[in-house]
Amino acid sequence: MDARGAYVLPGLVDIHTHGAGGHLFNEADDAAWGTVLATQLGRGVTSVLPTTLTASIPELTAALAQGRKWLGAQAGGAARGGEAPAHAQVLGMHVEGPYFALAQSGAQDPAHIRNPDDGTVDELLAYADAIRLMSFAPELPGALELASRLRALGIVPAAGHSSARDEHLAAAMERGLTHVIHLFSAQSTTVREGPWRKPGLLEASLAFDGLTVEVIADHRHLPTTLLRLAYKAIGPERLCIVSDATHGAGMPEGTELKLGSLDIVVSGGVAMLKDLTAFAGSTTLLDRMLQVMHFEVDLPLVEVVRMASLNPARAVGAAEHKGSLEVGKDADFALFSPGLEPLAVYVGGERAAPKV
């Protein structure tokens, strides 16, 4: 294969993505999942954590059952071999919510936000074998116990959609929490209590060592200054680029969709609540985010690629096989143009089908 004039990059790893092409991973449907995962593969993304949105417990368990089914079918397909891959690989599920602070719900459906001590955790963790990451607000009743339980099950505990103070995050880290989702989005910040300044989740995420931290690098959720601040505070070895894409990814401007009970619209290159008061996930996938971070934020390409491959793979315990071009790892890689547009994608050394 002649790759002259192209970059050969490790397959990108998206650990926080809800959907694309008009479909969400909350849909327990093979065709819907196939559409999303094929769209991701065409953008150079070879590994994905299908991410749920806050919903009723029956809807979430149905999505987790779909994830378990997909993982099983994927393992069977790998054993057979010989077929060109048509989808990004599923590494496990990311359960985002429903254990969030109502004040930081963002576009998470407030009708289904709850506390982790309400007795529903067992229903979700019945699918622990399919879950790789779970995000929740660490200040909520039962959150510390949840962090301990997740870590014991081999699931990465993460903080997000939270009104936490720094001491809440520190306490959760003592219980095994190692990850923070979408920096600057749905995070508490410093408040004054009398003369005292109390740091929030945002400042703690920037200041605490030992955390991997996500940014949505679509140049909509975060402007250049905040992306540079995240890079300077967290560094190129712990910062993770995620799409946080919803079903509006790949859909034209003005497309109206439902996000649970919420009405959203694709507007200005991002998904928004229909009243335009809050973002509702991005409509940008990782290939475009590489372009933003390298060409517009002006960060070194090798570091930008790491943020979209090796760092997220390490964050979810998948770096033994994914995230970099090394002997012994899965041969997941992509050819990108000098403008960082995907030209060809390979999973396990096999050219993707349909071809990019």
Coordinates of N, CA and C in Angstrom, one line a residue, residues 66-291:
Q66 N -28.5 -4.3 24.7 CA -28.1 -4.2 23.3 C -26.5 -4.2 23.2
G67 N -25.9 -3.5 24.1 CA -24.4 -3.4 24.2 C -23.8 -4.8 24.4
R68 N -24.4 -5.5 25.4 CA -23.9 -6.9 25.7 C -24.1 -7.8 24.4
K69 N -25.2 -7.7 23.8 CA -25.4 -8.4 22.5 C -24.4 -8.1 21.5
W70 N -24.2 -6.8 21.3 CA -23.2 -6.3 20.2 C -21.8 -6.8 20.5
L71 N -21.4 -6.7 21.8 CA -20.1 -7.2 22.2 C -20.0 -8.7 21.9
G72 N -21.0 -9.5 22.2 CA -21.0 -10.9 21.9 C -20.9 -11.2 20.4
A73 N -21.7 -10.5 19.6 CA -21.6 -10.7 18.2 C -20.3 -10.3 17.6
Q74 N -19.7 -9.2 18.1 CA -18.4 -8.7 17.7 C -17.3 -9.7 18.0
A75 N -17.4 -10.3 19.1 CA -16.4 -11.3 19.5 C -16.5 -12.5 18.6
G76 N -17.7 -12.9 18.2 CA -17.9 -14.0 17.3 C -17.4 -13.7 15.9
G77 N -17.6 -12.5 15.5 CA -17.1 -12.0 14.2 C -15.6 -12.0 14.1
A78 N -15.0 -11.6 15.2 CA -13.5 -11.6 15.3 C -12.9 -13.0 15.2
A79 N -13.6 -13.9 15.8 CA -13.2 -15.3 15.8 C -13.2 -15.9 14.4
R80 N -14.3 -15.5 13.6 CA -14.4 -16.0 12.2 C -13.4 -15.3 11.3
G81 N -13.2 -14.0 11.5 CA -12.2 -13.3 10.7 C -12.5 -13.3 9.2
G82 N -11.7 -12.6 8.4 CA -11.8 -12.7 7.0 C -12.7 -11.7 6.3
E83 N -13.5 -11.0 7.1 CA -14.5 -10.0 6.6 C -14.0 -8.6 6.8
A84 N -14.1 -7.7 5.8 CA -13.8 -6.3 6.0 C -14.7 -5.7 7.1
P85 N -14.2 -5.0 8.0 CA -15.0 -4.4 9.0 C -15.9 -3.3 8.4
A86 N -17.1 -3.2 8.9 CA -18.1 -2.2 8.5 C -18.4 -1.2 9.6
H87 N -18.0 -1.5 10.8 CA -18.3 -0.6 12.0 C -17.1 -0.4 12.8
A88 N -17.1 0.7 13.5 CA -16.1 0.9 14.6 C -16.4 -0.2 15.7
Q89 N -15.3 -0.6 16.3 CA -15.5 -1.7 17.4 C -16.0 -1.1 18.7
V90 N -16.8 -1.9 19.4 CA -17.3 -1.5 20.7 C -16.4 -2.0 21.7
L91 N -15.9 -1.1 22.6 CA -15.1 -1.5 23.7 C -15.9 -1.8 25.0
G92 N -17.1 -1.5 25.0 CA -18.0 -1.5 26.2 C -18.8 -0.3 26.3
M93 N -19.7 -0.2 27.2 CA -20.6 1.0 27.3 C -20.1 2.0 28.2
H94 N -20.5 3.3 27.9 CA -20.3 4.4 28.9 C -21.7 4.8 29.3
V95 N -22.0 4.6 30.6 CA -23.3 5.0 31.1 C -23.2 6.4 31.7
E96 N -23.8 7.4 31.0 CA -23.7 8.8 31.4 C -25.0 9.1 32.1
G97 N -25.0 9.1 33.4 CA -26.2 9.3 34.2 C -26.9 8.0 34.5
P98 N -28.0 8.0 35.1 CA -28.9 9.1 35.4 C -28.6 9.8 36.8
Y99 N -27.4 9.5 37.4 CA -27.1 10.0 38.7 C -26.4 11.3 38.7
F100 N -27.2 12.4 38.4 CA -26.6 13.7 38.2 C -27.3 14.7 39.1
A101 N -26.6 15.9 39.2 CA -27.2 17.0 39.9 C -28.2 17.7 39.0
L102 N -29.4 17.9 39.5 CA -30.4 18.5 38.6 C -30.0 19.9 38.1
A103 N -29.3 20.7 39.0 CA -28.9 22.0 38.6 C -27.8 22.0 37.4
Q104 N -27.2 20.9 37.2 CA -26.2 20.7 36.2 C -26.6 19.7 35.1
S105 N -27.9 19.6 34.9 CA -28.4 18.6 34.0 C -28.1 18.8 32.5
G106 N -28.0 20.1 32.2 CA -27.7 20.4 30.7 C -28.8 19.9 29.9
A107 N -28.5 19.1 28.9 CA -29.5 18.4 28.0 C -29.8 17.0 28.5
Q108 N -29.4 16.6 29.7 CA -29.8 15.3 30.2 C -31.3 15.5 30.7
D109 N -32.1 14.6 30.4 CA -33.6 14.7 30.6 C -33.8 14.8 32.1
P110 N -34.3 16.0 32.6 CA -34.5 16.2 34.1 C -35.5 15.3 34.7
A111 N -36.4 14.8 33.8 CA -37.5 13.9 34.3 C -36.9 12.6 34.9
H112 N -35.7 12.2 34.5 CA -35.2 10.9 34.8 C -33.9 11.0 35.7
I113 N -33.5 12.2 36.1 CA -32.4 12.3 37.0 C -32.7 11.9 38.4
R114 N -31.8 11.1 39.0 CA -32.0 10.5 40.3 C -30.7 10.4 41.1
N115 N -30.8 10.0 42.3 CA -29.7 9.8 43.2 C -29.2 8.3 43.2
P116 N -27.9 8.0 43.4 CA -27.5 6.6 43.3 C -27.9 5.8 44.5
D117 N -28.5 6.4 45.5 CA -28.9 5.6 46.7 C -30.4 5.2 46.6
D118 N -31.0 5.3 45.4 CA -32.5 5.1 45.3 C -32.9 3.7 45.0
G119 N -31.9 2.8 45.0 CA -32.2 1.4 44.7 C -32.1 0.9 43.3
T120 N -31.8 1.8 42.4 CA -31.8 1.4 40.9 C -30.4 1.0 40.4
V121 N -29.4 1.2 41.2 CA -28.0 0.9 40.7 C -27.9 -0.6 40.4
D122 N -28.5 -1.5 41.2 CA -28.4 -2.9 40.9 C -29.0 -3.3 39.5
E123 N -30.0 -2.6 39.1 CA -30.6 -2.9 37.8 C -29.6 -2.6 36.7
L124 N -28.9 -1.5 36.8 CA -27.9 -1.2 35.8 C -26.6 -2.1 35.9
L125 N -26.2 -2.3 37.1 CA -25.0 -3.1 37.2 C -25.2 -4.6 37.0
A126 N -26.5 -5.0 36.8 CA -26.7 -6.4 36.3 C -26.0 -6.6 34.9
Y127 N -25.7 -5.5 34.3 CA -25.0 -5.5 33.0 C -23.5 -5.0 33.1
A128 N -23.0 -5.3 34.3 CA -21.6 -4.8 34.5 C -20.6 -5.3 33.5
D129 N -20.8 -6.5 33.0 CA -19.9 -7.1 32.0 C -19.9 -6.3 30.7
A130 N -20.9 -5.5 30.4 CA -20.9 -4.7 29.2 C -20.5 -3.2 29.4
I131 N -20.3 -2.8 30.7 CA -20.0 -1.4 31.0 C -18.5 -1.2 31.3
R132 N -18.0 -0.2 30.6 CA -16.5 0.1 30.8 C -16.4 1.4 31.6
L133 N -17.3 2.3 31.5 CA -17.2 3.7 32.1 C -18.6 4.1 32.6
M134 N -18.7 4.7 33.8 CA -19.9 5.2 34.3 C -19.7 6.6 34.9
S135 N -20.4 7.6 34.5 CA -20.2 8.9 35.0 C -21.4 9.4 35.9
F136 N -21.1 10.1 36.9 CA -22.2 10.5 37.9 C -21.6 11.7 38.7
A137 N -22.5 12.3 39.5 CA -22.1 13.5 40.3 C -21.6 13.0 41.6
P138 N -20.4 13.2 42.0 CA -19.8 12.6 43.2 C -20.3 13.1 44.5
E139 N -21.1 14.2 44.5 CA -21.6 14.8 45.7 C -22.9 14.2 46.2
L140 N -23.5 13.4 45.3 CA -24.9 12.9 45.6 C -24.9 11.8 46.7
P141 N -26.0 11.6 47.4 CA -26.1 10.5 48.3 C -25.8 9.2 47.6
G142 N -24.9 8.4 48.2 CA -24.6 7.1 47.6 C -23.6 7.1 46.5
A143 N -23.0 8.3 46.2 CA -22.1 8.3 45.1 C -20.7 7.7 45.5
L144 N -20.3 7.9 46.7 CA -19.0 7.3 47.1 C -19.1 5.8 47.1
E145 N -20.2 5.3 47.6 CA -20.4 3.8 47.5 C -20.4 3.3 46.1
L146 N -21.0 4.1 45.2 CA -21.1 3.7 43.8 C -19.7 3.6 43.2
A147 N -18.9 4.6 43.5 CA -17.5 4.7 43.0 C -16.7 3.4 43.4
S148 N -16.8 3.1 44.7 CA -16.1 1.9 45.2 C -16.6 0.6 44.5
R149 N -17.9 0.5 44.3 CA -18.5 -0.7 43.7 C -18.1 -0.8 42.2
L150 N -18.1 0.3 41.5 CA -17.7 0.3 40.1 C -16.2 -0.1 40.0
R151 N -15.4 0.4 40.8 CA -14.0 0.1 40.7 C -13.8 -1.4 41.0
A152 N -14.5 -2.0 42.0 CA -14.4 -3.4 42.3 C -14.8 -4.3 41.1
L153 N -15.7 -3.7 40.3 CA -16.2 -4.5 39.1 C -15.4 -4.3 37.9
G154 N -14.4 -3.4 38.0 CA -13.5 -3.1 36.8 C -14.1 -2.1 35.9
I155 N -15.0 -1.3 36.4 CA -15.7 -0.2 35.6 C -15.0 1.1 36.1
V156 N -14.7 2.0 35.1 CA -14.1 3.3 35.5 C -15.1 4.2 36.0
P157 N -15.0 4.7 37.3 CA -15.9 5.8 37.7 C -15.5 7.2 37.3
A158 N -16.4 8.0 36.8 CA -16.1 9.3 36.3 C -17.1 10.3 36.9
A159 N -16.6 11.6 37.0 CA -17.4 12.7 37.5 C -18.0 13.5 36.4
G160 N -19.2 14.0 36.5 CA -19.8 14.9 35.5 C -21.2 15.3 35.9
H161 N -21.7 16.3 35.2 CA -23.0 16.9 35.5 C -23.2 17.1 37.0
S162 N -22.3 17.9 37.6 CA -22.2 17.9 39.0 C -22.1 19.3 39.6
S163 N -22.6 19.4 40.8 CA -22.5 20.6 41.6 C -21.4 20.4 42.7
A164 N -20.5 19.5 42.5 CA -19.5 19.1 43.6 C -18.6 20.3 43.9
R165 N -18.1 20.3 45.1 CA -17.0 21.0 45.5 C -15.7 20.2 45.4
D166 N -14.6 20.8 45.6 CA -13.3 20.1 45.4 C -13.2 18.9 46.3
E167 N -13.7 19.1 47.6 CA -13.6 18.0 48.5 C -14.4 16.8 48.1
H168 N -15.6 17.0 47.4 CA -16.3 15.8 46.9 C -15.6 15.0 45.9
L169 N -14.9 15.7 45.0 CA -14.1 15.0 44.0 C -12.9 14.3 44.6
A170 N -12.3 14.9 45.6 CA -11.2 14.3 46.3 C -11.6 13.0 47.0
A171 N -12.8 13.1 47.6 CA -13.3 11.9 48.3 C -13.6 10.8 47.4
A172 N -14.2 11.1 46.2 CA -14.5 10.1 45.2 C -13.2 9.5 44.6
M173 N -12.2 10.3 44.4 CA -10.9 9.8 44.0 C -10.3 8.8 44.9
E174 N -10.5 9.0 46.2 CA -10.0 8.0 47.2 C -10.7 6.7 47.0
R175 N -11.9 6.7 46.5 CA -12.7 5.5 46.2 C -12.5 4.9 44.8
G176 N -11.6 5.6 44.0 CA -11.2 5.0 42.8 C -11.6 5.8 41.5
L177 N -12.3 6.9 41.7 CA -12.6 7.7 40.5 C -11.4 8.3 39.9
T178 N -11.3 8.2 38.6 CA -10.1 8.6 37.8 C -10.4 9.4 36.6
H179 N -11.6 9.7 36.3 CA -11.9 10.4 35.1 C -13.0 11.5 35.3
V180 N -12.9 12.5 34.5 CA -13.9 13.6 34.5 C -14.4 13.8 33.1
I181 N -15.7 13.9 32.9 CA -16.3 14.1 31.6 C -16.4 15.6 31.2
H182 N -16.4 15.9 30.0 CA -16.5 17.2 29.3 C -16.2 18.4 30.2
L183 N -15.0 18.7 30.3 CA -14.5 19.9 31.1 C -15.2 21.2 30.6
F184 N -15.6 22.0 31.6 CA -16.3 23.3 31.5 C -17.8 23.1 31.1
S185 N -18.2 21.9 30.8 CA -19.6 21.7 30.5 C -20.3 21.0 31.7
A186 N -21.4 21.6 32.2 CA -22.2 21.0 33.3 C -21.3 20.7 34.5
Q187 N -20.4 21.7 34.8 CA -19.6 21.6 36.0 C -19.7 22.8 36.9
S188 N -19.8 22.5 38.2 CA -19.8 23.6 39.2 C -18.4 24.4 39.1
T189 N -18.5 25.6 39.6 CA -17.3 26.4 39.6 C -17.2 27.2 40.9
T190 N -16.2 28.0 41.1 CA -15.9 28.6 42.4 C -17.1 29.5 42.9
V191 N -17.5 29.4 44.1 CA -18.5 30.2 44.7 C -17.9 30.8 46.0
R192 N -18.5 31.9 46.5 CA -18.2 32.5 47.8 C -19.2 32.1 48.8
E193 N -18.7 31.7 49.9 CA -19.5 31.4 51.1 C -19.0 32.4 52.2
G194 N -19.7 33.5 52.4 CA -19.1 34.6 53.2 C -17.8 35.1 52.5
P195 N -16.7 35.1 53.3 CA -15.5 35.6 52.7 C -14.7 34.5 52.0
W196 N -15.2 33.2 52.1 CA -14.4 32.1 51.7 C -14.8 31.7 50.2
R197 N -13.7 31.4 49.5 CA -13.9 30.9 48.1 C -13.9 29.4 48.1
K198 N -14.9 28.8 47.5 CA -15.0 27.3 47.5 C -14.9 26.8 46.1
P199 N -13.8 26.1 45.8 CA -13.6 25.6 44.4 C -14.6 24.6 44.0
G200 N -15.0 24.6 42.8 CA -16.0 23.6 42.3 C -15.3 22.5 41.5
L201 N -16.1 21.7 40.8 CA -15.6 20.6 40.0 C -14.7 21.1 38.9
L202 N -15.0 22.2 38.3 CA -14.1 22.7 37.3 C -12.7 23.0 37.7
E203 N -12.6 23.7 38.8 CA -11.2 24.0 39.3 C -10.5 22.8 39.8
A204 N -11.2 21.9 40.4 CA -10.6 20.6 40.9 C -10.1 19.8 39.7
S205 N -10.9 19.7 38.6 CA -10.5 19.0 37.4 C -9.3 19.5 36.8
L206 N -9.1 20.8 36.9 CA -7.9 21.5 36.3 C -6.7 21.3 37.2
A207 N -6.9 21.2 38.5 CA -5.8 21.2 39.5 C -5.3 19.9 40.0
F208 N -6.3 18.9 40.0 CA -5.9 17.6 40.7 C -5.1 16.7 39.7
D209 N -4.0 16.2 40.2 CA -3.3 15.1 39.4 C -4.1 13.8 39.5
G210 N -3.7 12.9 38.6 CA -4.3 11.6 38.7 C -5.6 11.4 38.0
L211 N -6.1 12.4 37.3 CA -7.3 12.3 36.5 C -7.1 12.4 35.0
T212 N -7.8 11.7 34.2 CA -7.9 11.9 32.8 C -9.2 12.8 32.7
V213 N -9.1 13.7 31.7 CA -10.2 14.8 31.6 C -10.6 14.9 30.2
E214 N -11.9 15.0 29.9 CA -12.4 15.2 28.5 C -12.6 16.6 28.1
V215 N -12.4 16.9 26.9 CA -12.9 18.2 26.3 C -13.6 17.8 25.0
I216 N -14.7 18.6 24.8 CA -15.4 18.5 23.5 C -14.8 19.6 22.6
A217 N -14.0 19.1 21.6 CA -13.2 20.1 20.9 C -13.9 20.4 19.5
D218 N -15.1 20.8 19.6 CA -15.9 21.1 18.4 C -15.8 22.6 18.0
H219 N -15.1 23.4 18.9 CA -15.1 24.9 18.7 C -16.4 25.5 18.9
R220 N -17.4 24.8 19.5 CA -18.7 25.3 19.8 C -18.8 25.3 21.3
H221 N -18.7 24.1 21.9 CA -18.7 24.0 23.4 C -17.6 24.8 24.0
L222 N -16.4 24.8 23.5 CA -15.3 25.5 24.1 C -14.6 26.4 23.0
P223 N -14.4 27.7 23.3 CA -13.6 28.5 22.4 C -12.1 28.2 22.6
T224 N -11.3 28.8 21.7 CA -9.9 28.5 21.7 C -9.2 28.7 23.1
T225 N -9.5 29.8 23.7 CA -8.9 30.1 25.0 C -9.1 29.0 26.0
L226 N -10.3 28.5 26.1 CA -10.6 27.4 27.1 C -9.9 26.1 26.7
L227 N -9.9 25.8 25.4 CA -9.1 24.6 25.0 C -7.6 24.8 25.3
R228 N -7.1 25.9 25.1 CA -5.7 26.1 25.5 C -5.5 26.0 27.0
L229 N -6.4 26.6 27.8 CA -6.3 26.5 29.2 C -6.3 25.0 29.6
A230 N -7.2 24.2 29.1 CA -7.3 22.8 29.4 C -6.0 22.1 29.1
Y231 N -5.4 22.4 27.9 CA -4.1 21.8 27.5 C -3.0 22.2 28.5
K232 N -3.0 23.4 28.9 CA -1.9 23.9 29.7 C -2.0 23.3 31.1
A233 N -3.3 23.2 31.6 CA -3.5 22.8 33.0 C -3.4 21.2 33.1
I234 N -3.9 20.5 32.2 CA -4.0 19.1 32.3 C -2.8 18.4 31.6
G235 N -2.4 18.9 30.4 CA -1.3 18.4 29.7 C -1.6 17.3 28.7
P236 N -0.8 17.1 27.7 CA -1.1 16.2 26.6 C -1.1 14.8 26.9
E237 N -0.8 14.4 28.1 CA -0.8 12.9 28.5 C -2.1 12.5 29.2
R238 N -2.9 13.5 29.7 CA -4.1 13.2 30.4 C -5.4 13.7 29.8
L239 N -5.2 14.7 28.8 CA -6.4 15.3 28.2 C -6.9 14.4 27.1
C240 N -8.2 14.2 27.1 CA -8.9 13.3 26.1 C -9.9 14.1 25.3
I241 N -9.8 14.0 23.9 CA -10.8 14.6 23.1 C -11.9 13.6 22.9
V242 N -13.2 14.1 23.1 CA -14.3 13.3 22.9 C -15.3 14.0 22.0
S243 N -16.1 13.3 21.3 CA -17.1 14.0 20.4 C -18.3 14.4 21.2
D244 N -18.8 13.6 22.2 CA -20.1 13.8 22.8 C -21.2 14.1 21.8
A245 N -21.0 13.4 20.6 CA -22.0 13.6 19.5 C -23.3 13.0 19.8
T246 N -24.4 13.7 19.4 CA -25.7 13.1 19.5 C -26.1 12.7 18.1
H247 N -27.4 12.4 17.9 CA -27.9 11.9 16.6 C -27.9 13.0 15.6
G248 N -27.6 14.3 16.0 CA -27.5 15.3 15.0 C -26.2 15.3 14.2
A249 N -25.2 14.5 14.6 CA -24.0 14.4 13.8 C -24.3 13.9 12.5
G250 N -23.8 14.6 11.4 CA -24.1 14.2 10.1 C -25.4 14.6 9.5
M251 N -26.2 15.4 10.3 CA -27.5 15.8 9.8 C -27.4 17.3 9.4
P252 N -28.2 17.7 8.5 CA -28.1 19.1 8.0 C -28.6 20.1 9.0
E253 N -28.2 21.4 8.9 CA -28.6 22.5 9.7 C -30.1 22.6 9.7
G254 N -30.7 22.8 10.9 CA -32.1 23.0 11.0 C -32.9 21.7 11.3
T255 N -32.1 20.5 11.3 CA -32.8 19.3 11.6 C -33.3 19.3 13.0
E256 N -34.6 18.9 13.2 CA -35.2 18.9 14.5 C -35.3 17.4 15.0
L257 N -34.9 17.2 16.3 CA -34.8 15.9 16.8 C -35.4 15.9 18.2
K258 N -35.6 14.7 18.8 CA -35.9 14.5 20.2 C -34.8 13.9 21.0
L259 N -34.5 14.5 22.1 CA -33.5 13.9 23.1 C -34.2 13.6 24.3
G260 N -34.7 12.4 24.5 CA -35.6 12.0 25.5 C -36.9 12.8 25.3
S261 N -37.3 13.6 26.4 CA -38.5 14.4 26.2 C -38.2 15.8 25.7
L262 N -36.9 16.1 25.4 CA -36.4 17.4 25.1 C -36.4 17.6 23.5
D263 N -36.8 18.8 23.1 CA -36.8 19.1 21.7 C -35.4 19.8 21.4
I264 N -34.7 19.3 20.4 CA -33.4 19.8 20.0 C -33.4 20.1 18.5
V265 N -32.4 21.0 18.2 CA -32.2 21.4 16.8 C -30.8 21.5 16.4
V266 N -30.4 21.1 15.2 CA -29.0 21.3 14.8 C -28.9 22.7 14.3
S267 N -28.1 23.5 15.0 CA -28.0 25.0 14.7 C -26.6 25.5 14.9
G268 N -26.0 26.1 13.9 CA -24.7 26.7 14.1 C -23.6 25.7 14.3
G269 N -23.8 24.5 13.7 CA -22.8 23.5 13.9 C -22.8 22.7 15.2
V270 N -23.9 22.8 15.9 CA -23.9 22.1 17.2 C -25.4 21.7 17.4
A271 N -25.7 20.8 18.3 CA -27.0 20.5 18.7 C -27.4 21.4 19.9
M272 N -28.6 21.9 19.9 CA -29.0 22.8 20.9 C -30.5 22.5 21.3
L273 N -30.8 22.8 22.6 CA -32.2 22.7 22.9 C -32.9 23.7 22.0
K274 N -34.2 23.4 21.7 CA -34.9 24.1 20.6 C -35.0 25.6 21.0
D275 N -35.1 25.9 22.3 CA -35.2 27.3 22.7 C -33.8 28.0 22.7
L276 N -32.7 27.3 22.3 CA -31.4 27.8 22.1 C -30.8 28.3 23.5
T277 N -31.2 27.7 24.6 CA -30.7 28.1 25.9 C -29.5 27.2 26.4
A278 N -29.3 26.1 25.7 CA -28.2 25.2 26.1 C -27.8 24.3 25.0
F279 N -26.5 23.9 25.0 CA -26.1 22.9 24.0 C -26.7 21.5 24.4
A280 N -26.9 20.7 23.4 CA -27.5 19.3 23.6 C -26.6 18.3 22.9
G281 N -25.3 18.4 23.2 CA -24.3 17.5 22.6 C -23.8 18.1 21.3
S282 N -22.7 17.5 20.8 CA -22.1 18.1 19.6 C -22.7 17.4 18.4
T283 N -22.4 18.0 17.2 CA -22.7 17.3 15.9 C -21.4 17.1 15.2
T284 N -20.3 17.1 15.9 CA -18.9 17.0 15.3 C -18.2 15.7 15.8
L285 N -17.6 15.0 14.9 CA -16.9 13.7 15.2 C -15.4 14.0 15.3
L286 N -14.6 13.0 15.7 CA -13.2 13.2 16.1 C -12.3 13.7 15.0
D287 N -12.6 13.4 13.7 CA -11.7 13.8 12.6 C -11.7 15.3 12.6
R288 N -12.9 16.0 12.6 CA -12.9 17.4 12.6 C -12.3 18.0 13.9
M289 N -12.4 17.3 15.0 CA -11.8 17.8 16.3 C -10.3 17.8 16.2
L290 N -9.7 16.8 15.5 CA -8.3 16.9 15.3 C -7.9 18.2 14.5
Q291 N -8.7 18.5 13.5 CA -8.4 19.8 12.8 C -8.5 21.0 13.7

